[in-house]
Amino acid sequence: MAQEAAGWLPEETLSLWKREQARLKARVVDRDTEAWQRDPAFSGLRRVGGVDVSFVKGDSVRACASLVVLSYPELEVVYEESRMVSLTAPYVSGFLAFREVPFLLELVQQLREKEPGLMPQVLLVDGNGVLHHRGFGVACHLGVLTDLPCVGVAKKLLQVDGLENNALHKEKIRLLQTRGDSFPLLGDSGTVLGMALRSHDHSTRPLYVSVGHKMSLEAAVRLTCCCCKFRIPEPVRQADICSREHIRKSLGLPRPPTPRSLTQRPVACPRGDSGESSALC
């Protein structure tokens, strides 16, 4: 989601952002708040949202913000909206939300006003939640401001609170043998900040799942796995596709070749005898 090009920021602005993070962090709920979250098959969950911000190549300001809503458990797109935006705030590690969340919040608010029947019951975010330098990543920020359950799904390990992508961590990853296998990310503080999850049988690279808002870590991990046709959860993957396609059309660029990863066979969420999604998916 983020373009990793650090920018300079006045100290007073950083202090303001830190105070705002601390104020909003106090509102984070890290437990299940909806009945469907406590159901082994997520009965009652009908709509799952995903958000993404993609950049114009070679441009750290012009970008496209996207929101998609998928049906659940079918994982078919029922709503999508993209818009070109100008990111005026610089990228500063640990403060991504101040750069991107305002535009994502506008997309959610627009949907809430125009088509409330399509509002997602949960949002999956390409980024971290409580797995963050100050325990308040972009998934927490967006969750609190939208008042929606939110899950952080990162592709790389954020090395905070003693977490390191070292030999021990890589050995734990190697032991993730099948889809749904996971291990906790235990920080030096003694806090479990998230889970490393193998989301697809054909990918050995884990996802790093953390609580954003209004959802337990256990439910967040199960939901993430159930939303994966490929390695990346379908709501996040579709939001990324949507944003990149919008950029291509807006700039009149040629269509890129299909990535090899998209030719992998999608994996359906395992189902029990009743036809409902398995608790282990």
GROMACS .gro file of C-alpha atoms in nm:
model
  281
    1MET     CA    1   0.000   0.000   0.000
    2ALA     CA    2   0.264   0.253   0.101
    3GLN     CA    3   0.538   0.392  -0.114
    4GLU     CA    4   0.847   0.372   0.105
    5ALA     CA    5   1.003   0.711   0.043
    6ALA     CA    6   1.061   0.887   0.371
    7GLY     CA    7   0.985   1.256   0.392
    8TRP     CA    8   1.087   1.532   0.627
    9LEU     CA    9   0.833   1.655   0.880
   10PRO     CA   10   0.856   1.941   1.133
   11GLU     CA   11   0.898   1.820   1.491
   12GLU     CA   12   0.580   1.997   1.600
   13THR     CA   13   0.380   1.805   1.336
   14LEU     CA   14   0.528   1.473   1.451
   15SER     CA   15   0.437   1.559   1.811
   16LEU     CA   16   0.084   1.643   1.701
   17TRP     CA   17   0.053   1.314   1.514
   18LYS     CA   18   0.180   1.120   1.815
   19ARG     CA   19  -0.077   1.286   2.041
   20GLU     CA   20  -0.352   1.209   1.790
   21GLN     CA   21  -0.246   0.846   1.771
   22ALA     CA   22  -0.250   0.818   2.149
   23ARG     CA   23  -0.594   0.980   2.169
   24LEU     CA   24  -0.745   0.748   1.908
   25LYS     CA   25  -0.563   0.440   2.043
   26ALA     CA   26  -0.766   0.471   2.363
   27ARG     CA   27  -1.076   0.391   2.154
   28VAL     CA   28  -0.945   0.067   2.003
   29VAL     CA   29  -1.149  -0.243   2.089
   30ASP     CA   30  -0.949  -0.566   2.058
   31ARG     CA   31  -1.229  -0.815   2.116
   32ASP     CA   32  -1.516  -0.955   1.910
   33THR     CA   33  -1.813  -0.719   1.906
   34GLU     CA   34  -2.042  -0.888   1.651
   35ALA     CA   35  -2.222  -1.222   1.678
   36TRP     CA   36  -2.087  -1.343   1.342
   37GLN     CA   37  -1.730  -1.307   1.468
   38ARG     CA   38  -1.791  -1.564   1.740
   39ASP     CA   39  -1.958  -1.813   1.506
   40PRO     CA   40  -1.719  -2.088   1.382
   41ALA     CA   41  -1.857  -2.048   1.028
   42PHE     CA   42  -1.900  -1.668   1.045
   43SER     CA   43  -2.276  -1.710   1.000
   44GLY     CA   44  -2.429  -1.368   0.950
   45LEU     CA   45  -2.130  -1.224   0.767
   46ARG     CA   46  -2.242  -1.114   0.421
   47ARG     CA   47  -2.008  -0.834   0.312
   48VAL     CA   48  -1.631  -0.796   0.348
   49GLY     CA   49  -1.448  -0.480   0.245
   50GLY     CA   50  -1.094  -0.415   0.130
   51VAL     CA   51  -0.901  -0.090   0.079
   52ASP     CA   52  -0.585   0.002  -0.104
   53VAL     CA   53  -0.378   0.302  -0.211
   54SER     CA   54  -0.166   0.253  -0.524
   55PHE     CA   55   0.087   0.501  -0.655
   56VAL     CA   56   0.156   0.631  -1.001
   57LYS     CA   57   0.496   0.485  -1.092
   58GLY     CA   58   0.772   0.731  -1.021
   59ASP     CA   59   0.539   0.974  -0.845
   60SER     CA   60   0.520   0.996  -0.464
   61VAL     CA   61   0.222   1.234  -0.470
   62ARG     CA   62  -0.028   1.109  -0.729
   63ALA     CA   63  -0.209   0.794  -0.620
   64CYS     CA   64  -0.538   0.609  -0.639
   65ALA     CA   65  -0.747   0.518  -0.335
   66SER     CA   66  -0.987   0.225  -0.370
   67LEU     CA   67  -1.261   0.059  -0.171
   68VAL     CA   68  -1.418  -0.271  -0.273
   69VAL     CA   69  -1.691  -0.476  -0.108
   70LEU     CA   70  -1.715  -0.849  -0.166
   71SER     CA   71  -1.996  -1.090  -0.088
   72TYR     CA   72  -1.917  -1.352   0.173
   73PRO     CA   73  -1.851  -1.643   0.148
   74GLU     CA   74  -1.862  -1.618  -0.235
   75LEU     CA   75  -1.594  -1.345  -0.240
   76GLU     CA   76  -1.744  -1.178  -0.547
   77VAL     CA   77  -1.714  -0.801  -0.594
   78VAL     CA   78  -2.047  -0.626  -0.534
   79TYR     CA   79  -1.917  -0.269  -0.507
   80GLU     CA   80  -1.604  -0.082  -0.609
   81GLU     CA   81  -1.502   0.281  -0.607
   82SER     CA   82  -1.169   0.441  -0.695
   83ARG     CA   83  -1.049   0.797  -0.715
   84MET     CA   84  -0.725   0.971  -0.799
   85VAL     CA   85  -0.582   1.161  -0.503
   86SER     CA   86  -0.283   1.380  -0.418
   87LEU     CA   87  -0.099   1.270  -0.107
   88THR     CA   88   0.035   1.593   0.040
   89ALA     CA   89   0.160   1.450   0.370
   90PRO     CA   90   0.504   1.286   0.341
   91TYR     CA   91   0.563   0.919   0.414
   92VAL     CA   92   0.702   0.887   0.766
   93SER     CA   93   0.757   0.542   0.917
   94GLY     CA   94   0.494   0.473   1.181
   95PHE     CA   95   0.260   0.747   1.057
   96LEU     CA   96   0.127   0.601   0.731
   97ALA     CA   97  -0.233   0.661   0.837
   98PHE     CA   98  -0.195   1.038   0.828
   99ARG     CA   99  -0.093   1.008   0.463
  100GLU     CA  100  -0.356   0.763   0.337
  101VAL     CA  101  -0.648   0.721   0.577
  102PRO     CA  102  -0.826   1.054   0.500
  103PHE     CA  103  -0.890   0.937   0.142
  104LEU     CA  104  -1.000   0.588   0.248
  105LEU     CA  105  -1.230   0.739   0.509
  106GLU     CA  106  -1.394   0.954   0.240
  107LEU     CA  107  -1.463   0.643   0.030
  108VAL     CA  108  -1.624   0.463   0.324
  109GLN     CA  109  -1.834   0.767   0.415
  110GLN     CA  110  -1.947   0.805   0.054
  111LEU     CA  111  -2.065   0.442   0.047
  112ARG     CA  112  -2.239   0.482   0.383
  113GLU     CA  113  -2.433   0.782   0.253
  114LYS     CA  114  -2.516   0.662  -0.098
  115GLU     CA  115  -2.560   0.285  -0.065
  116PRO     CA  116  -2.579   0.190   0.304
  117GLY     CA  117  -2.707  -0.157   0.214
  118LEU     CA  118  -2.365  -0.238   0.068
  119MET     CA  119  -2.162  -0.125   0.370
  120PRO     CA  120  -1.901  -0.386   0.463
  121GLN     CA  121  -1.932  -0.553   0.801
  122VAL     CA  122  -1.553  -0.568   0.830
  123LEU     CA  123  -1.258  -0.408   0.650
  124LEU     CA  124  -0.931  -0.579   0.559
  125VAL     CA  125  -0.641  -0.338   0.527
  126ASP     CA  126  -0.305  -0.383   0.354
  127GLY     CA  127  -0.105  -0.280   0.659
  128ASN     CA  128  -0.074  -0.329   1.033
  129GLY     CA  129  -0.306  -0.282   1.327
  130VAL     CA  130  -0.173  -0.310   1.682
  131LEU     CA  131   0.148  -0.457   1.536
  132HIS     CA  132   0.300  -0.110   1.525
  133HIS     CA  133   0.565   0.111   1.688
  134ARG     CA  134   0.304   0.267   1.917
  135GLY     CA  135   0.037  -0.003   1.891
  136PHE     CA  136  -0.178   0.198   1.651
  137GLY     CA  137  -0.123   0.122   1.283
  138VAL     CA  138  -0.327   0.214   0.978
  139ALA     CA  139  -0.584  -0.065   1.037
  140CYS     CA  140  -0.654   0.067   1.388
  141HIS     CA  141  -0.673   0.425   1.264
  142LEU     CA  142  -0.921   0.344   0.987
  143GLY     CA  143  -1.123   0.114   1.213
  144VAL     CA  144  -1.166   0.372   1.487
  145LEU     CA  145  -1.260   0.652   1.246
  146THR     CA  146  -1.510   0.440   1.049
  147ASP     CA  147  -1.633   0.255   1.361
  148LEU     CA  148  -1.605  -0.071   1.164
  149PRO     CA  149  -1.435  -0.398   1.257
  150CYS     CA  150  -1.095  -0.385   1.093
  151VAL     CA  151  -0.809  -0.630   1.034
  152GLY     CA  152  -0.449  -0.547   0.949
  153VAL     CA  153  -0.292  -0.781   0.692
  154ALA     CA  154   0.074  -0.706   0.614
  155LYS     CA  155   0.300  -0.883   0.367
  156LYS     CA  156   0.620  -0.807   0.559
  157LEU     CA  157   0.708  -0.828   0.928
  158LEU     CA  158   0.723  -0.491   1.100
  159GLN     CA  159   1.018  -0.533   1.336
  160VAL     CA  160   0.898  -0.372   1.658
  161ASP     CA  161   0.906  -0.471   2.028
  162GLY     CA  162   1.194  -0.709   1.969
  163LEU     CA  163   1.036  -0.889   1.673
  164GLU     CA  164   1.303  -0.971   1.415
  165ASN     CA  165   1.309  -1.142   1.080
  166ASN     CA  166   1.601  -1.352   1.199
  167ALA     CA  167   1.698  -1.718   1.168
  168LEU     CA  168   1.456  -1.826   1.444
  169HIS     CA  169   1.168  -1.642   1.278
  170LYS     CA  170   1.252  -1.798   0.941
  171GLU     CA  171   1.262  -2.143   1.099
  172LYS     CA  172   0.913  -2.089   1.241
  173ILE     CA  173   0.796  -1.990   0.894
  174ARG     CA  174   0.946  -2.308   0.752
  175LEU     CA  175   0.735  -2.511   0.996
  176LEU     CA  176   0.414  -2.362   0.856
  177GLN     CA  177   0.331  -2.662   0.640
  178THR     CA  178  -0.026  -2.610   0.524
  179ARG     CA  179  -0.283  -2.338   0.468
  180GLY     CA  180  -0.414  -2.209   0.800
  181ASP     CA  181  -0.099  -2.286   0.999
  182SER     CA  182   0.017  -1.992   1.212
  183PHE     CA  183   0.233  -1.886   1.504
  184PRO     CA  184   0.206  -1.592   1.745
  185LEU     CA  185   0.421  -1.280   1.718
  186LEU     CA  186   0.529  -1.236   2.079
  187GLY     CA  187   0.708  -0.911   2.154
  188ASP     CA  188   0.967  -0.848   2.422
  189SER     CA  189   0.692  -0.675   2.620
  190GLY     CA  190   0.516  -1.011   2.657
  191THR     CA  191   0.233  -0.898   2.431
  192VAL     CA  192   0.112  -1.103   2.134
  193LEU     CA  193   0.106  -0.838   1.862
  194GLY     CA  194  -0.027  -1.055   1.582
  195MET     CA  195   0.004  -1.387   1.404
  196ALA     CA  196   0.214  -1.510   1.114
  197LEU     CA  197  -0.026  -1.701   0.889
  198ARG     CA  198   0.030  -1.933   0.594
  199SER     CA  199  -0.268  -1.833   0.383
  200HIS     CA  200  -0.218  -2.052   0.076
  201ASP     CA  201  -0.074  -2.397   0.013
  202HIS     CA  202   0.123  -2.269  -0.286
  203SER     CA  203   0.296  -1.984  -0.104
  204THR     CA  204   0.556  -2.027   0.169
  205ARG     CA  205   0.555  -1.654   0.250
  206PRO     CA  206   0.329  -1.581   0.548
  207LEU     CA  207   0.097  -1.290   0.607
  208TYR     CA  208   0.120  -1.090   0.928
  209VAL     CA  209  -0.228  -1.048   1.074
  210SER     CA  210  -0.305  -0.807   1.357
  211VAL     CA  211  -0.610  -0.661   1.524
  212GLY     CA  212  -0.729  -0.331   1.386
  213HIS     CA  213  -1.054  -0.263   1.571
  214LYS     CA  214  -1.361  -0.443   1.706
  215MET     CA  215  -1.229  -0.795   1.644
  216SER     CA  216  -1.023  -1.053   1.831
  217LEU     CA  217  -0.695  -1.178   1.690
  218GLU     CA  218  -0.829  -1.533   1.668
  219ALA     CA  219  -1.128  -1.424   1.458
  220ALA     CA  220  -0.910  -1.193   1.248
  221VAL     CA  221  -0.677  -1.480   1.157
  222ARG     CA  222  -0.964  -1.716   1.071
  223LEU     CA  223  -1.136  -1.454   0.858
  224THR     CA  224  -0.816  -1.365   0.674
  225CYS     CA  225  -0.758  -1.728   0.585
  226CYS     CA  226  -1.119  -1.775   0.474
  227CYS     CA  227  -1.085  -1.474   0.242
  228CYS     CA  228  -0.780  -1.610   0.059
  229LYS     CA  229  -0.823  -1.757  -0.288
  230PHE     CA  230  -0.455  -1.677  -0.337
  231ARG     CA  231  -0.189  -1.566  -0.087
  232ILE     CA  232  -0.339  -1.217  -0.044
  233PRO     CA  233  -0.694  -1.191   0.098
  234GLU     CA  234  -0.938  -1.134  -0.185
  235PRO     CA  235  -1.077  -0.801  -0.054
  236VAL     CA  236  -0.725  -0.652  -0.042
  237ARG     CA  237  -0.625  -0.814  -0.372
  238GLN     CA  238  -0.932  -0.683  -0.552
  239ALA     CA  239  -0.884  -0.333  -0.409
  240ASP     CA  240  -0.527  -0.337  -0.540
  241ILE     CA  241  -0.642  -0.455  -0.884
  242CYS     CA  242  -0.912  -0.189  -0.888
  243SER     CA  243  -0.676   0.095  -0.795
  244ARG     CA  244  -0.409  -0.006  -1.047
  245GLU     CA  245  -0.665  -0.040  -1.324
  246HIS     CA  246  -0.806   0.303  -1.241
  247ILE     CA  247  -0.457   0.453  -1.265
  248ARG     CA  248  -0.400   0.277  -1.598
  249LYS     CA  249  -0.723   0.411  -1.745
  250SER     CA  250  -0.677   0.760  -1.601
  251LEU     CA  251  -0.329   0.792  -1.752
  252GLY     CA  252  -0.404   0.603  -2.072
  253LEU     CA  253  -0.140   0.339  -2.002
  254PRO     CA  254  -0.124  -0.003  -2.173
  255ARG     CA  255  -0.262  -0.302  -1.989
  256PRO     CA  256   0.017  -0.494  -1.808
  257PRO     CA  257   0.068  -0.871  -1.853
  258THR     CA  258  -0.114  -1.096  -1.607
  259PRO     CA  259   0.109  -1.162  -1.302
  260ARG     CA  260   0.217  -1.521  -1.263
  261SER     CA  261   0.063  -1.535  -0.912
  262LEU     CA  262  -0.283  -1.480  -1.058
  263THR     CA  263  -0.254  -1.802  -1.258
  264GLN     CA  264  -0.232  -2.011  -0.940
  265ARG     CA  265  -0.529  -2.227  -0.868
  266PRO     CA  266  -0.755  -2.054  -0.614
  267VAL     CA  267  -0.820  -2.247  -0.294
  268ALA     CA  268  -1.173  -2.259  -0.159
  269CYS     CA  269  -1.236  -2.228   0.212
  270PRO     CA  270  -1.296  -2.580   0.352
  271ARG     CA  271  -1.658  -2.654   0.431
  272GLY     CA  272  -1.825  -2.883   0.678
  273ASP     CA  273  -2.113  -3.122   0.620
  274SER     CA  274  -2.359  -2.837   0.652
  275GLY     CA  275  -2.195  -2.649   0.365
  276GLU     CA  276  -2.076  -2.374   0.598
  277SER     CA  277  -1.715  -2.254   0.616
  278SER     CA  278  -1.492  -2.455   0.845
  279ALA     CA  279  -1.360  -2.301   1.163
  280LEU     CA  280  -1.010  -2.404   1.056
  281CYS     CA  281  -1.013  -2.228   0.719
   0.00000   0.00000   0.00000
